[in-house]
């Protein structure tokens, strides 16, 4: 499964570290930018990564900005995206098991690189449980579809 990654300038350095960790785990990673610390606009990268995920070209996305908040807000505007900002290991697993989250957002000004790499690893390795959780996701899709 390919992982699409993106960040703004605030998340650039952490993106590089998480990307390296995922590659060492054997993941295929597509880096959609940004590629340096020059000030830029996070919605550009949120949209790029979200489009890779909803198109099926990537299985999951990872977005990093200063807080992880702007990235999640922007990515969740794309139909079919379930982006969650995560800063602990429990939530990293839970949002996969219960919410089938398909985009992980993290804040480079919130957590350190060791924790971010572990959160990304747990997110990528954890399966959705389905069952009653799928019923709830179907309800969310209905909201998204105006039903
Ligand atoms: C950039 O300064 C900062 O606003 C951005 O990285 C992010 O935290 C937005 O949510």
Tab-separated table of C-alpha atoms and ligand atoms in Angstrom:
chain	number	residue	atom	x	y	z
A	1	UNK	CA	0.000	0.000	0.000
A	2	UNK	CA	1.340	3.395	-0.994
A	3	UNK	CA	1.337	6.250	1.537
A	4	UNK	CA	0.951	9.795	0.194
A	5	UNK	CA	2.650	12.418	2.355
A	6	UNK	CA	2.503	16.189	2.483
A	7	UNK	CA	3.412	19.070	4.746
A	8	UNK	CA	3.723	22.824	4.850
A	9	UNK	CA	6.920	24.631	5.864
A	10	UNK	CA	6.209	24.063	9.576
A	11	UNK	CA	5.884	20.317	9.036
A	12	UNK	CA	8.667	19.864	6.488
A	13	UNK	CA	11.419	18.615	8.824
A	14	UNK	CA	9.086	16.179	10.611
A	15	UNK	CA	7.730	14.928	7.271
A	16	UNK	CA	11.275	14.016	6.255
A	17	UNK	CA	11.786	12.050	9.483
A	18	UNK	CA	8.449	10.224	9.308
A	19	UNK	CA	9.024	9.484	5.609
A	20	UNK	CA	12.396	7.912	6.413
A	21	UNK	CA	10.827	5.794	9.165
A	22	UNK	CA	8.055	4.546	6.866
A	23	UNK	CA	10.593	3.674	4.169
A	24	UNK	CA	12.639	1.720	6.714
A	25	UNK	CA	9.414	-0.183	7.536
A	26	UNK	CA	9.201	-1.128	3.860
A	27	UNK	CA	6.364	1.237	2.901
A	28	UNK	CA	6.143	2.847	-0.511
A	29	UNK	CA	5.932	6.609	0.090
A	30	UNK	CA	4.890	9.330	-2.363
A	31	UNK	CA	6.082	12.754	-1.186
A	32	UNK	CA	3.851	15.495	-2.599
A	33	UNK	CA	5.734	18.357	-0.949
A	34	UNK	CA	6.494	20.857	0.309
A	35	UNK	CA	10.184	20.288	-0.269
A	36	UNK	CA	11.783	23.014	1.874
A	37	UNK	CA	11.049	25.379	4.769
A	38	UNK	CA	9.964	28.334	2.633
A	39	UNK	CA	6.611	29.658	3.830
A	40	UNK	CA	3.708	28.077	1.936
A	41	UNK	CA	-0.010	27.337	2.251
A	42	UNK	CA	-1.031	24.041	3.882
A	43	UNK	CA	-4.372	23.616	1.998
A	44	UNK	CA	-2.419	22.998	-1.232
A	45	UNK	CA	-0.761	19.909	0.232
A	46	UNK	CA	-3.864	18.740	2.079
A	47	UNK	CA	-5.742	18.721	-1.225
A	48	UNK	CA	-2.930	16.950	-3.111
A	49	UNK	CA	-2.700	14.151	-0.535
A	50	UNK	CA	-6.480	13.834	-0.132
A	51	UNK	CA	-6.927	13.493	-3.907
A	52	UNK	CA	-4.336	10.710	-4.019
A	53	UNK	CA	-6.288	8.829	-1.347
A	54	UNK	CA	-9.826	9.242	-2.742
A	55	UNK	CA	-8.594	8.345	-6.243
A	56	UNK	CA	-7.145	5.106	-4.859
A	57	UNK	CA	-3.643	5.958	-6.060
A	58	UNK	CA	-2.588	5.898	-2.389
A	59	UNK	CA	-4.050	3.736	0.359
A	60	UNK	CA	-3.533	6.296	3.097
A	61	UNK	CA	-2.277	9.845	3.546
A	62	UNK	CA	-0.133	11.556	6.145
A	63	UNK	CA	-0.160	15.352	6.514
A	64	UNK	CA	2.001	17.451	8.816
A	65	UNK	CA	1.705	21.141	9.600
A	66	UNK	CA	2.388	23.153	12.759
A	67	UNK	CA	-0.581	21.788	14.711
A	68	UNK	CA	-2.113	19.167	12.405
A	69	UNK	CA	-5.345	21.165	12.612
A	70	UNK	CA	-5.313	23.123	9.376
A	71	UNK	CA	-4.366	20.005	7.415
A	72	UNK	CA	-7.275	18.029	8.896
A	73	UNK	CA	-9.778	20.825	8.307
A	74	UNK	CA	-8.687	21.145	4.675
A	75	UNK	CA	-8.421	17.408	3.901
A	76	UNK	CA	-11.871	16.731	5.362
A	77	UNK	CA	-13.393	19.032	2.728
A	78	UNK	CA	-12.708	16.300	0.154
A	79	UNK	CA	-15.548	13.775	-0.078
A	80	UNK	CA	-14.489	10.374	1.212
A	81	UNK	CA	-11.683	11.672	3.401
A	82	UNK	CA	-11.620	10.826	7.099
A	83	UNK	CA	-8.683	12.876	8.370
A	84	UNK	CA	-7.848	12.994	12.067
A	85	UNK	CA	-5.227	14.957	13.986
A	86	UNK	CA	-3.397	12.566	16.303
A	87	UNK	CA	-0.840	13.158	19.048
A	88	UNK	CA	-0.967	9.904	21.056
A	89	UNK	CA	-0.588	6.179	20.379
A	90	UNK	CA	-4.015	5.146	21.698
A	91	UNK	CA	-5.785	7.462	19.269
A	92	UNK	CA	-3.518	6.407	16.385
A	93	UNK	CA	-4.844	2.837	16.690
A	94	UNK	CA	-8.416	3.767	17.603
A	95	UNK	CA	-9.002	5.992	14.585
A	96	UNK	CA	-8.015	3.096	12.333
A	97	UNK	CA	-9.993	0.405	14.212
A	98	UNK	CA	-13.179	2.425	14.768
A	99	UNK	CA	-13.180	5.281	12.242
A	100	UNK	CA	-11.270	3.784	9.294
A	101	UNK	CA	-9.389	7.090	9.180
A	102	UNK	CA	-7.608	7.359	5.843
A	103	UNK	CA	-5.522	10.470	6.490
A	104	UNK	CA	-3.328	10.968	9.565
A	105	UNK	CA	-2.528	14.567	10.505
A	106	UNK	CA	0.168	15.550	13.000
A	107	UNK	CA	1.533	18.790	14.414
A	108	UNK	CA	5.270	19.361	14.231
A	109	UNK	CA	4.958	22.058	16.909
A	110	UNK	CA	3.046	19.652	19.164
A	111	UNK	CA	4.880	16.311	19.195
A	112	UNK	CA	8.469	15.126	18.767
A	113	UNK	CA	9.831	12.985	15.973
A	114	UNK	CA	10.005	9.742	17.978
A	115	UNK	CA	6.330	9.898	18.894
A	116	UNK	CA	5.348	11.016	15.386
A	117	UNK	CA	7.124	8.032	13.821
A	118	UNK	CA	5.450	5.627	16.262
A	119	UNK	CA	2.014	7.179	15.637
A	120	UNK	CA	2.536	6.869	11.872
A	121	UNK	CA	3.632	3.243	12.249
A	122	UNK	CA	0.587	2.329	14.366
A	123	UNK	CA	-1.727	4.133	11.943
A	124	UNK	CA	-0.319	2.277	8.939
A	125	UNK	CA	-0.248	-1.137	10.645
A	126	UNK	CA	-3.728	-1.095	12.246
A	127	UNK	CA	-6.748	-2.554	10.430
A	128	UNK	CA	-10.324	-1.255	10.455
A	129	UNK	CA	-12.611	-3.517	12.530
A	130	UNK	CA	-15.771	-3.032	10.430
A	131	UNK	CA	-19.051	-4.316	11.896
A	132	UNK	CA	-20.879	-1.742	14.013
A	133	UNK	CA	-18.214	0.798	13.118
A	134	UNK	CA	-19.062	0.476	9.423
A	135	UNK	CA	-22.692	1.317	10.252
A	136	UNK	CA	-21.517	4.560	11.827
A	137	UNK	CA	-19.259	5.396	8.902
A	138	UNK	CA	-22.225	4.830	6.590
A	139	UNK	CA	-24.135	7.375	8.693
A	140	UNK	CA	-21.279	9.863	8.276
A	141	UNK	CA	-21.304	9.259	4.513
A	142	UNK	CA	-25.036	9.991	4.522
A	143	UNK	CA	-24.359	13.339	6.211
A	144	UNK	CA	-21.666	14.033	3.605
A	145	UNK	CA	-24.157	13.207	0.849
A	146	UNK	CA	-26.860	15.476	2.324
A	147	UNK	CA	-29.191	12.593	3.223
B	1	LIG	C1	1.846	27.811	9.862
B	1	LIG	O1	2.394	28.845	10.588
B	1	LIG	C2	0.729	27.147	10.655
B	1	LIG	O2	-0.378	27.985	10.724
B	1	LIG	C3	0.339	25.827	10.014
B	1	LIG	O3	1.461	25.022	9.930
B	1	LIG	C4	-0.689	24.981	10.752
B	1	LIG	O4	-0.371	24.843	12.097
B	1	LIG	C5	-2.093	25.316	10.525
B	1	LIG	O5	-3.007	24.654	11.020
